Steps between C-alpha positions, in 0.01 A plus 500: 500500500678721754277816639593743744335482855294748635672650766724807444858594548541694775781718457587703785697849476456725159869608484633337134583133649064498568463656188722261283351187683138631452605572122596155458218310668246682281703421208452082612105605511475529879287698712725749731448692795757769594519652872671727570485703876628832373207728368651518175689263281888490407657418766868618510511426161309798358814699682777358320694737312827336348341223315492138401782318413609242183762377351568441119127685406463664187541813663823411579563468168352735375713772743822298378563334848767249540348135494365437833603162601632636861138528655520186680864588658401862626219396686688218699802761545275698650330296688813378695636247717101411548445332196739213561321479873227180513307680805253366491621145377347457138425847381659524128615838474683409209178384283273813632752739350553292165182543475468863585756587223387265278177615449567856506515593122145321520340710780646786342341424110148407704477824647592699180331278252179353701457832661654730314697657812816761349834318625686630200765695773735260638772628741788309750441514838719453783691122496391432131772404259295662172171732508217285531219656732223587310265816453311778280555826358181645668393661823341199650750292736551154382306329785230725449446404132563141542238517799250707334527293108464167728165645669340680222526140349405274723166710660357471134508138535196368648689178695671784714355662802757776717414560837662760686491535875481144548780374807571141490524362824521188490546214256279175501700141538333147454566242744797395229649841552389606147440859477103558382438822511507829693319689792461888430392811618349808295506827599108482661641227732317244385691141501540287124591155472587436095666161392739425250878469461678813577783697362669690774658845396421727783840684516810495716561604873711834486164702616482277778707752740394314828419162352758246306738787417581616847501100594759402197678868480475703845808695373306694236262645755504865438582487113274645242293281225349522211234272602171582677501378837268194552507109651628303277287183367750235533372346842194401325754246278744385822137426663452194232850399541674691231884562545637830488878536352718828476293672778772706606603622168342871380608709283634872600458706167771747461247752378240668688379890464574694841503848524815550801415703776400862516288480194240715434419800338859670416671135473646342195605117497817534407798739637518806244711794527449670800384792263265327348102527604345477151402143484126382583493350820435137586164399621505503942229274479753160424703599824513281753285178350562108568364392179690727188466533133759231303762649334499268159818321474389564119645878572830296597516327206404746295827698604436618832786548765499509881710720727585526855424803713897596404358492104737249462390157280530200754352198314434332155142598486439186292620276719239277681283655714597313825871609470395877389281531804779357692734771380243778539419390828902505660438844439471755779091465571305815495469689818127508479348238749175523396562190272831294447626623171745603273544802282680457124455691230397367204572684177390435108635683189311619234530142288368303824257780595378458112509082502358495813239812451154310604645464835672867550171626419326359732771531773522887417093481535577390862766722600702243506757601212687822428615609174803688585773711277843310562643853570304547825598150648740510791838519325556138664216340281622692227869322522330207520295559167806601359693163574232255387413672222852460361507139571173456295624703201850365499329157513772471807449277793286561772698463822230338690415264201211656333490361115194687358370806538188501338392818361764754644611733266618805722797604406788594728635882583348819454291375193267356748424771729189682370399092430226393757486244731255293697564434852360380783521350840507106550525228785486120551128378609382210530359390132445076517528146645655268339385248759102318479395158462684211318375446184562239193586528163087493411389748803429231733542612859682296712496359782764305717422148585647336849817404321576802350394473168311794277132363356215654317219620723202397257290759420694836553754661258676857535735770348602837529668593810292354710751151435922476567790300364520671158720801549713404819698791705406762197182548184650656256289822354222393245475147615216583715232566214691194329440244784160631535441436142658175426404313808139697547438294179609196566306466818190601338557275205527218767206564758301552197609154320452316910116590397505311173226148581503247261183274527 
């Protein structure tokens, strides 16, 4: 008979790759431990606002969504000339995103059916061939609810234990170079030593300003993020030998709230006519700030458009967000040198201010949105309205290639002057790394051996962001939560299972 051994998984990081693998180890019957340094749980997870995606889910259907057999294809598209690159020899990029696709109608119908998370809204992001990122109707942002039905679960299990304020600093090795545990600190300063196999999901490295992101990409100093700043956790891993692939590769997200400069109390973010001094102004206290709100690329997809200081479209917004960040960014940069930015307008109709309402409210909350009459934009912006509306309801084509258009249904002329609008102000910021430690097909970490070649380190396991060599040059939007999920639960499955004795 086969029991389960006594020592816990340790699963460090509470974003929704710890989560999943702490999920999955109390499923096999294990004991788990989850630290976590940040004083509250989530992670960057809990601030995820597009969703999760999945291809051919019932949703899908449901919605009357083309089949989705092109998953697979748009993720290594968008990953680029990196996924045919064997750097380091021996990763399989090919297998880790099979699997990522593969099992994403099943991470999606876990989270809606095991924990009865809303994912009923499905909408196309930028670089997918058919809408397939997930999320609900409600106010709550999809990381949120997946991170708060996950929690609300697991603390009512008695196997689980949280522990917040606990910094991992080092992790144990036998003489073999097995991993046995971990070395932490909790917020009274007081050192822990706790053994067990560990699950590794402690984040990425784009809040580590003056750590591995100014060593691997000293020409973003100066941009903007969406990420806190803070060291990343990765040296811990290189320390025991891991290998670290696609370090240099982080994503710019085309999307990032920034009021332009001048704002304050008589400002609105976005040029009106120079009559015009009705509107509420935007909130002064988002000026000037290295880490920004995310502009969802949900509001994108939802029929959102982006123009150029001239009002002018530039860019198919639904493109992948490496090349529209790229476009956005051989624009003239703003003159205000308190932070390296851009400033584009981004503007919603009606139908994507309605499909996408959740997040206007909560950007309006902020000051972050304007709801504007089309009448009182600058007459360029209005021209510009004007054209792409017409190409929607002619069901024309899109000189710069856009094929949907979501829920735009603005029509073009006068009819849509006393219409209103939501605008605001958006730049490129730093959003995620692509780059981490090499990891197998069943959340091993690996290390490289003297000749080169990728092997298990026993006893350690990761996911999230924290590990590289799934999404290449470029992530596509949604397939953070989805990486998270899927290969959070494999690696708890596993570490749990490496406990199993048999006498």
């Amino acid at each position: 008979m086969s029991t389960t051994a006594s020592k816990p998984v340790i699963v460090v990081g509470s974003g929704l790759a710890g989560l999943s693998a702490a999920h999955e180890a109390l499923r096999e019957g294990a004991l788990v431990r989850l630290l976590d340094r940040a004083p509250k749980p989530g992670g960057n997870s809990i601030k995820a606002s597009s969703g999760i995606n999945g291809a051919g889910t019932r949703f899908q259907r449901a919605l009357n969504i083309p089949t989705d057999d092109s998953f697979y294809a748009d993720t290594v598209r968008s990953a680029g000339s990196r996924f045919t690159e064997n750097n380091p020899p021996g990763i399989d990029r090919g297998s880790l995103v099979e699997i990522l696709t593969s099992h994403s109608e099943n991470a999606v119908n876990w989270l809606a059916d095991e924990l009865n998370v809303d994912l009923s809204v499905v909408a196309q992001l930028g670089g997918h061939s058919v809408p397939r990122t997930h999320r609900g109707g409600g106010d709550l942002p999809p990381g949120a609810a997946i991170v708060s039905a996950l929690l609300n679960k697991m603390k009512a299990n008695p196997n689980f234990t949280l522990e917040n304020s606990a910094e991992v600093d080092k992790l144990l090795v036998e003489n073999s170079g097995a991993v046995k545990g971990v070395s932490y600190r909790t917020s009274d300063g007081q050192m822990h030593e706790l053994e067990g196999p560990v699950v590794f999901a402690a984040g990425g490295f784009a809040g580590d300003v003056h750590g591995l992101l100014a060593k691997y990409r000293p020409d973003l100093a100066g941009m903007p993020s969406t990420n806190e700043e803070r060291p990343a956790s990765h040296g811990l891993l290189s320390t025991i030998g891991a290998a670290l692939v696609d370090m240099d590769s982080v994503q710019i997200h085309p999307t990032g709230f920034v009021l332009p400069k001048g704002a304050g109390t008589s400002y609105n973010i976005v040029p009106l006519k120079k009559e015009d001094a009705s509107h509420k102004p935007a909130d002064p206290k988002s000026v000037s700030t290295s880490q920004l709100f995310l502009a969802a690329e949900a509001l994108r997809g939802e029929g959102g458009i982006l123009l150029s200081g001239s009002g002018e479209r530039f860019v198919n917004e639904l493109n992948t967000r490496d090349v529209v960040s790229s476009a956005i960014m051989a624009l003239p940069q703003s003159t205000d040198k308190s932070m390296r930015h851009w400033e584009v307008i981004l503007l919603l109709d009606p139908g994507a201010c309605e499909a996408a309402a959740s997040h206007i409210k909560f950007y309006l909350w902020k000051g972050l949105v304007q709801k504007v009459k089309v009448r009182d934009l600058a007459p360029e912006i209005i021209a510009s309205i004007d054209k792409y509306a017409t190409t929607v309801s002619e069901h024309g084509e899109d000189p710069l290639g856009r094929k949907s258009f979501g829920h735009w249904k603005l029509p073009p002329g006068d009819a849509n002057r006393e219409e209103e609008v939501c605008v605001g102000t958006v730049t490129p910021v730093v959003h995620f790394t692509m780059g981490g430690v090499a990891f197998d097909a069943k959340a091993r970490v690996l290390r490289s051996t003297d000749g080169g070649k990728l092997t298990p380190i026993p006893g350690i396991w990761a996911a999230g962001e924290i590990t590289g060599g799934i999404h290449g040059a470029n992530r596509l939007g949604g397939s953070s939560l989805l990486e998270c999920a899927v290969f959070g639960r494999i690696a708890g499955t596993e570490a749990a299972r490496s406990l199993i004795v048999t006498p």
